Amino acid sequence: MALKDYHKKRKFDETSEPKGKTKKSKNKLIFVIQRHAATRLHYDFRLEMEGVLKSWAVPKGPSLDPKDKRLAMMVEDHPYDYKDFEGNIPEGNYGAGQVEVWDSGTYEPIEVNANSSDEKELLKELHEGSLKFILHGKKLKGEFALVKMKNSEENAWLLIKHKDEYAESPYDAEENTSPKSKVTQFLEEKKSLKKSEKKKS
């Protein structure tokens, strides 16, 4: 069961995260990147495959700078409906904190195999530990690679931007967040709460 681990980690009577089932896009495969202030701020990079969202936690966020090799830790599959999830995961729950969509769009493999569908090609590359794809997002565009690290933890990958017309150097995902970001607001509230607690002690 593709979503067994996802369901096992969550208390659906407390969190508003979607329980979700496997589901597929009608036309092109989708991707989504969520900015997530949990124990630590990170970005969740998700690619639709096999009716779920294959997911990686990227601590420093994605980059358009080909020089940046971003660590991406593969985590459990998320349901397709998670693509739209924004909100607060309550304290005491897995991933507690604030989540918002940072970027989304469609994606496709760089390699096109006439005898295979885009999804089959991407699944083959995923199992081989080297995914190469083109993102059509609002912020992230062009060619990227996700490469499984050798001699490292089982779930450690690197997210790398290829050199192309969309490359930008330097690039900081944090500088490309909305001024109305609820995640930023959540982080500021957390910071000022810590400060006032420190003053009291």
PDB file of C-alpha atoms in Angstrom:
ATOM      1  CA  MET A   1       0.000   0.000   0.000  1.00  0.00           C
ATOM      2  CA  ALA A   2       1.667   3.165  -1.268  1.00  0.00           C
ATOM      3  CA  LEU A   3       0.312   5.459   1.457  1.00  0.00           C
ATOM      4  CA  LYS A   4       0.638   3.058   4.429  1.00  0.00           C
ATOM      5  CA  ASP A   5       3.513   4.993   6.057  1.00  0.00           C
ATOM      6  CA  TYR A   6       1.776   8.348   5.464  1.00  0.00           C
ATOM      7  CA  HIS A   7      -1.431   7.152   7.147  1.00  0.00           C
ATOM      8  CA  LYS A   8       0.467   5.485  10.013  1.00  0.00           C
ATOM      9  CA  LYS A   9       2.255   8.728  10.975  1.00  0.00           C
ATOM     10  CA  ARG A  10      -0.852  10.944  11.158  1.00  0.00           C
ATOM     11  CA  LYS A  11      -3.815  11.415  13.498  1.00  0.00           C
ATOM     12  CA  PHE A  12      -6.592  12.417  11.104  1.00  0.00           C
ATOM     13  CA  ASP A  13      -8.972  13.347  13.916  1.00  0.00           C
ATOM     14  CA  GLU A  14      -6.497  16.141  14.813  1.00  0.00           C
ATOM     15  CA  THR A  15      -4.739  17.250  11.610  1.00  0.00           C
ATOM     16  CA  SER A  16      -6.466  18.839   8.605  1.00  0.00           C
ATOM     17  CA  GLU A  17      -4.016  17.151   6.209  1.00  0.00           C
ATOM     18  CA  PRO A  18      -5.835  15.126   3.511  1.00  0.00           C
ATOM     19  CA  LYS A  19      -6.206  11.411   4.139  1.00  0.00           C
ATOM     20  CA  GLY A  20      -6.216  10.987   0.379  1.00  0.00           C
ATOM     21  CA  LYS A  21      -6.066   8.027  -1.926  1.00  0.00           C
ATOM     22  CA  THR A  22      -4.007   7.296  -5.008  1.00  0.00           C
ATOM     23  CA  LYS A  23      -5.180   9.535  -7.845  1.00  0.00           C
ATOM     24  CA  LYS A  24      -3.706  10.700 -11.159  1.00  0.00           C
ATOM     25  CA  SER A  25      -3.664  13.949 -13.113  1.00  0.00           C
ATOM     26  CA  LYS A  26      -5.785  13.900 -16.243  1.00  0.00           C
ATOM     27  CA  ASN A  27      -3.101  15.294 -18.517  1.00  0.00           C
ATOM     28  CA  LYS A  28       0.425  16.172 -17.448  1.00  0.00           C
ATOM     29  CA  LEU A  29       2.244  15.027 -14.308  1.00  0.00           C
ATOM     30  CA  ILE A  30       2.329  17.667 -11.587  1.00  0.00           C
ATOM     31  CA  PHE A  31       4.905  18.812  -9.048  1.00  0.00           C
ATOM     32  CA  VAL A  32       4.520  20.935  -5.926  1.00  0.00           C
ATOM     33  CA  ILE A  33       6.948  22.506  -3.464  1.00  0.00           C
ATOM     34  CA  GLN A  34       5.653  23.336   0.000  1.00  0.00           C
ATOM     35  CA  ARG A  35       7.429  25.600   2.479  1.00  0.00           C
ATOM     36  CA  HIS A  36       7.094  23.987   5.873  1.00  0.00           C
ATOM     37  CA  ALA A  37       7.984  25.505   9.256  1.00  0.00           C
ATOM     38  CA  ALA A  38       8.164  22.377  11.436  1.00  0.00           C
ATOM     39  CA  THR A  39      10.912  21.668  14.002  1.00  0.00           C
ATOM     40  CA  ARG A  40      13.085  23.365  11.391  1.00  0.00           C
ATOM     41  CA  LEU A  41      12.135  25.349   8.306  1.00  0.00           C
ATOM     42  CA  HIS A  42      12.475  23.255   5.148  1.00  0.00           C
ATOM     43  CA  TYR A  43      10.912  22.787   1.714  1.00  0.00           C
ATOM     44  CA  ASP A  44       9.005  19.663   0.660  1.00  0.00           C
ATOM     45  CA  PHE A  45       9.667  18.763  -2.970  1.00  0.00           C
ATOM     46  CA  ARG A  46       6.982  16.478  -4.425  1.00  0.00           C
ATOM     47  CA  LEU A  47       6.691  14.786  -7.834  1.00  0.00           C
ATOM     48  CA  GLU A  48       3.583  12.948  -9.015  1.00  0.00           C
ATOM     49  CA  MET A  49       4.250   9.288  -9.866  1.00  0.00           C
ATOM     50  CA  GLU A  50       2.111   6.146  -9.568  1.00  0.00           C
ATOM     51  CA  GLY A  51      -0.884   8.138  -8.308  1.00  0.00           C
ATOM     52  CA  VAL A  52       0.980   9.552  -5.287  1.00  0.00           C
ATOM     53  CA  LEU A  53       3.467  12.346  -4.619  1.00  0.00           C
ATOM     54  CA  LYS A  54       7.019  11.044  -4.260  1.00  0.00           C
ATOM     55  CA  SER A  55       8.489  13.370  -1.630  1.00  0.00           C
ATOM     56  CA  TRP A  56      11.818  14.788  -0.503  1.00  0.00           C
ATOM     57  CA  ALA A  57      12.537  17.222   2.355  1.00  0.00           C
ATOM     58  CA  VAL A  58      15.007  19.891   1.184  1.00  0.00           C
ATOM     59  CA  PRO A  59      16.432  21.711   4.271  1.00  0.00           C
ATOM     60  CA  LYS A  60      17.929  24.679   2.386  1.00  0.00           C
ATOM     61  CA  GLY A  61      15.198  24.877  -0.249  1.00  0.00           C
ATOM     62  CA  PRO A  62      15.490  24.405  -4.007  1.00  0.00           C
ATOM     63  CA  SER A  63      17.877  26.587  -6.001  1.00  0.00           C
ATOM     64  CA  LEU A  64      18.133  27.874  -9.560  1.00  0.00           C
ATOM     65  CA  ASP A  65      21.915  28.094  -9.158  1.00  0.00           C
ATOM     66  CA  PRO A  66      23.625  25.078 -10.812  1.00  0.00           C
ATOM     67  CA  LYS A  67      26.484  25.408  -8.283  1.00  0.00           C
ATOM     68  CA  ASP A  68      24.122  24.522  -5.407  1.00  0.00           C
ATOM     69  CA  LYS A  69      23.756  20.837  -4.655  1.00  0.00           C
ATOM     70  CA  ARG A  70      20.824  20.724  -2.261  1.00  0.00           C
ATOM     71  CA  LEU A  71      20.483  17.796   0.126  1.00  0.00           C
ATOM     72  CA  ALA A  72      17.055  16.187  -0.377  1.00  0.00           C
ATOM     73  CA  MET A  73      15.982  13.493   2.087  1.00  0.00           C
ATOM     74  CA  MET A  74      13.415  11.115   0.599  1.00  0.00           C
ATOM     75  CA  VAL A  75      10.403  10.707   2.872  1.00  0.00           C
ATOM     76  CA  GLU A  76       7.161   8.707   2.699  1.00  0.00           C
ATOM     77  CA  ASP A  77       4.827   9.051  -0.305  1.00  0.00           C
ATOM     78  CA  HIS A  78       2.089  11.653   0.146  1.00  0.00           C
ATOM     79  CA  PRO A  79      -1.419  11.440  -1.362  1.00  0.00           C
ATOM     80  CA  TYR A  80      -2.105  13.310  -4.603  1.00  0.00           C
ATOM     81  CA  ASP A  81      -4.533  15.636  -2.770  1.00  0.00           C
ATOM     82  CA  TYR A  82      -1.649  16.923  -0.636  1.00  0.00           C
ATOM     83  CA  LYS A  83      -0.669  19.130  -3.604  1.00  0.00           C
ATOM     84  CA  ASP A  84      -3.107  21.804  -2.419  1.00  0.00           C
ATOM     85  CA  PHE A  85      -2.538  21.470   1.322  1.00  0.00           C
ATOM     86  CA  GLU A  86      -1.820  24.678   3.215  1.00  0.00           C
ATOM     87  CA  GLY A  87      -2.442  25.268   6.893  1.00  0.00           C
ATOM     88  CA  ASN A  88      -1.383  24.475  10.396  1.00  0.00           C
ATOM     89  CA  ILE A  89      -0.508  20.979  11.606  1.00  0.00           C
ATOM     90  CA  PRO A  90      -1.305  21.063  15.341  1.00  0.00           C
ATOM     91  CA  GLU A  91       1.299  20.591  18.079  1.00  0.00           C
ATOM     92  CA  GLY A  92       1.856  16.954  19.031  1.00  0.00           C
ATOM     93  CA  ASN A  93       1.292  15.789  15.443  1.00  0.00           C
ATOM     94  CA  TYR A  94       3.844  14.566  12.918  1.00  0.00           C
ATOM     95  CA  GLY A  95       5.335  17.594  11.095  1.00  0.00           C
ATOM     96  CA  ALA A  96       3.610  20.064  13.461  1.00  0.00           C
ATOM     97  CA  GLY A  97       3.863  23.639  12.162  1.00  0.00           C
ATOM     98  CA  GLN A  98       2.753  25.800   9.240  1.00  0.00           C
ATOM     99  CA  VAL A  99       2.665  24.673   5.584  1.00  0.00           C
ATOM    100  CA  GLU A 100       2.152  26.688   2.384  1.00  0.00           C
ATOM    101  CA  VAL A 101       2.544  26.030  -1.328  1.00  0.00           C
ATOM    102  CA  TRP A 102       5.725  27.780  -2.528  1.00  0.00           C
ATOM    103  CA  ASP A 103       5.609  26.674  -6.167  1.00  0.00           C
ATOM    104  CA  SER A 104       3.699  24.253  -8.372  1.00  0.00           C
ATOM    105  CA  GLY A 105       3.269  23.278 -11.992  1.00  0.00           C
ATOM    106  CA  THR A 106       3.799  20.376 -14.348  1.00  0.00           C
ATOM    107  CA  TYR A 107       6.920  18.379 -15.128  1.00  0.00           C
ATOM    108  CA  GLU A 108       8.244  15.889 -17.643  1.00  0.00           C
ATOM    109  CA  PRO A 109      11.346  13.712 -18.117  1.00  0.00           C
ATOM    110  CA  ILE A 110      14.273  15.120 -20.126  1.00  0.00           C
ATOM    111  CA  GLU A 111      14.765  11.754 -21.826  1.00  0.00           C
ATOM    112  CA  VAL A 112      11.848  10.884 -24.081  1.00  0.00           C
ATOM    113  CA  ASN A 113      11.454   7.207 -24.833  1.00  0.00           C
ATOM    114  CA  ALA A 114       9.175   6.477 -27.793  1.00  0.00           C
ATOM    115  CA  ASN A 115       8.390   3.018 -26.394  1.00  0.00           C
ATOM    116  CA  SER A 116       7.511   4.206 -22.918  1.00  0.00           C
ATOM    117  CA  SER A 117       5.259   6.792 -21.227  1.00  0.00           C
ATOM    118  CA  ASP A 118       6.738   9.796 -19.380  1.00  0.00           C
ATOM    119  CA  GLU A 119       5.714   8.253 -16.072  1.00  0.00           C
ATOM    120  CA  LYS A 120       7.313   4.870 -16.830  1.00  0.00           C
ATOM    121  CA  GLU A 121      10.549   6.619 -17.841  1.00  0.00           C
ATOM    122  CA  LEU A 122      10.561   8.654 -14.593  1.00  0.00           C
ATOM    123  CA  LEU A 123       9.866   5.553 -12.477  1.00  0.00           C
ATOM    124  CA  LYS A 124      12.739   3.732 -14.165  1.00  0.00           C
ATOM    125  CA  GLU A 125      15.060   6.675 -13.387  1.00  0.00           C
ATOM    126  CA  LEU A 126      13.756   6.841  -9.798  1.00  0.00           C
ATOM    127  CA  HIS A 127      14.626   3.187  -9.231  1.00  0.00           C
ATOM    128  CA  GLU A 128      18.047   3.745 -10.800  1.00  0.00           C
ATOM    129  CA  GLY A 129      18.655   6.663  -8.395  1.00  0.00           C
ATOM    130  CA  SER A 130      19.064   9.362 -11.065  1.00  0.00           C
ATOM    131  CA  LEU A 131      16.037  11.401 -12.097  1.00  0.00           C
ATOM    132  CA  LYS A 132      16.341  14.063 -14.799  1.00  0.00           C
ATOM    133  CA  PHE A 133      13.331  16.254 -15.493  1.00  0.00           C
ATOM    134  CA  ILE A 134      12.028  19.619 -16.706  1.00  0.00           C
ATOM    135  CA  LEU A 135       9.921  21.729 -14.337  1.00  0.00           C
ATOM    136  CA  HIS A 136       7.261  24.105 -15.645  1.00  0.00           C
ATOM    137  CA  GLY A 137       6.559  26.064 -12.471  1.00  0.00           C
ATOM    138  CA  LYS A 138       5.985  29.709 -11.632  1.00  0.00           C
ATOM    139  CA  LYS A 139       9.350  30.011  -9.838  1.00  0.00           C
ATOM    140  CA  LEU A 140      11.255  26.909 -10.840  1.00  0.00           C
ATOM    141  CA  LYS A 141      11.694  26.306 -14.547  1.00  0.00           C
ATOM    142  CA  GLY A 142      13.980  24.289 -16.760  1.00  0.00           C
ATOM    143  CA  GLU A 143      16.087  21.195 -16.233  1.00  0.00           C
ATOM    144  CA  PHE A 144      16.808  19.629 -12.844  1.00  0.00           C
ATOM    145  CA  ALA A 145      18.267  16.382 -11.534  1.00  0.00           C
ATOM    146  CA  LEU A 146      17.655  14.394  -8.381  1.00  0.00           C
ATOM    147  CA  VAL A 147      20.555  12.057  -7.745  1.00  0.00           C
ATOM    148  CA  LYS A 148      20.741   9.434  -5.019  1.00  0.00           C
ATOM    149  CA  MET A 149      23.919   9.802  -2.965  1.00  0.00           C
ATOM    150  CA  LYS A 150      26.250   6.835  -2.882  1.00  0.00           C
ATOM    151  CA  ASN A 151      27.924   5.750   0.366  1.00  0.00           C
ATOM    152  CA  SER A 152      25.415   7.784   2.307  1.00  0.00           C
ATOM    153  CA  GLU A 153      22.148   7.328   4.129  1.00  0.00           C
ATOM    154  CA  GLU A 154      19.642   5.203   2.213  1.00  0.00           C
ATOM    155  CA  ASN A 155      17.261   8.134   1.612  1.00  0.00           C
ATOM    156  CA  ALA A 156      19.791  10.921   0.897  1.00  0.00           C
ATOM    157  CA  TRP A 157      19.556  12.539  -2.570  1.00  0.00           C
ATOM    158  CA  LEU A 158      20.870  15.758  -4.132  1.00  0.00           C
ATOM    159  CA  LEU A 159      18.651  18.241  -6.002  1.00  0.00           C
ATOM    160  CA  ILE A 160      20.646  20.045  -8.698  1.00  0.00           C
ATOM    161  CA  LYS A 161      19.693  22.661 -11.301  1.00  0.00           C
ATOM    162  CA  HIS A 162      21.155  22.077 -14.748  1.00  0.00           C
ATOM    163  CA  LYS A 163      22.789  24.962 -16.611  1.00  0.00           C
ATOM    164  CA  ASP A 164      20.162  26.394 -18.955  1.00  0.00           C
ATOM    165  CA  GLU A 165      18.396  29.680 -19.759  1.00  0.00           C
ATOM    166  CA  TYR A 166      16.532  29.580 -16.412  1.00  0.00           C
ATOM    167  CA  ALA A 167      19.639  29.207 -14.224  1.00  0.00           C
ATOM    168  CA  GLU A 168      20.178  32.094 -11.798  1.00  0.00           C
ATOM    169  CA  SER A 169      23.254  32.691  -9.684  1.00  0.00           C
ATOM    170  CA  PRO A 170      23.139  33.262  -6.747  1.00  0.00           C
ATOM    171  CA  TYR A 171      19.643  32.097  -5.777  1.00  0.00           C
ATOM    172  CA  ASP A 172      17.944  32.009  -2.388  1.00  0.00           C
ATOM    173  CA  ALA A 173      14.468  30.421  -2.125  1.00  0.00           C
ATOM    174  CA  GLU A 174      13.777  32.468   1.037  1.00  0.00           C
ATOM    175  CA  GLU A 175      14.082  35.692  -0.963  1.00  0.00           C
ATOM    176  CA  ASN A 176      11.354  34.428  -3.261  1.00  0.00           C
ATOM    177  CA  THR A 177       8.590  33.958  -0.714  1.00  0.00           C
ATOM    178  CA  SER A 178       5.345  35.935  -0.703  1.00  0.00           C
ATOM    179  CA  PRO A 179       5.307  39.069   1.513  1.00  0.00           C
ATOM    180  CA  LYS A 180       1.988  37.756   2.846  1.00  0.00           C
ATOM    181  CA  SER A 181       3.491  34.353   3.686  1.00  0.00           C
ATOM    182  CA  LYS A 182       1.776  32.661   6.644  1.00  0.00           C
ATOM    183  CA  VAL A 183       4.888  30.539   7.204  1.00  0.00           C
ATOM    184  CA  THR A 184       6.994  33.699   7.652  1.00  0.00           C
ATOM    185  CA  GLN A 185       4.339  35.111   9.995  1.00  0.00           C
ATOM    186  CA  PHE A 186       4.334  31.815  11.959  1.00  0.00           C
ATOM    187  CA  LEU A 187       8.155  31.913  12.260  1.00  0.00           C
ATOM    188  CA  GLU A 188       8.107  35.556  13.435  1.00  0.00           C
ATOM    189  CA  GLU A 189       5.456  34.812  16.061  1.00  0.00           C
ATOM    190  CA  LYS A 190       7.476  31.823  17.284  1.00  0.00           C
ATOM    191  CA  LYS A 191      10.604  34.017  17.497  1.00  0.00           C
ATOM    192  CA  SER A 192       8.894  36.829  19.439  1.00  0.00           C
ATOM    193  CA  LEU A 193       7.311  34.264  21.811  1.00  0.00           C
ATOM    194  CA  LYS A 194      10.766  32.847  22.519  1.00  0.00           C
ATOM    195  CA  LYS A 195      12.108  36.377  23.164  1.00  0.00           C
ATOM    196  CA  SER A 196       9.336  37.248  25.628  1.00  0.00           C
ATOM    197  CA  GLU A 197       9.780  33.908  27.443  1.00  0.00           C
ATOM    198  CA  LYS A 198      13.503  34.637  27.737  1.00  0.00           C
ATOM    199  CA  LYS A 199      12.784  38.089  29.221  1.00  0.00           C
ATOM    200  CA  LYS A 200      10.456  36.568  31.829  1.00  0.00           C
ATOM    201  CA  SER A 201      13.036  34.012  33.009  1.00  0.00           C
TER     202      SER A 201
END
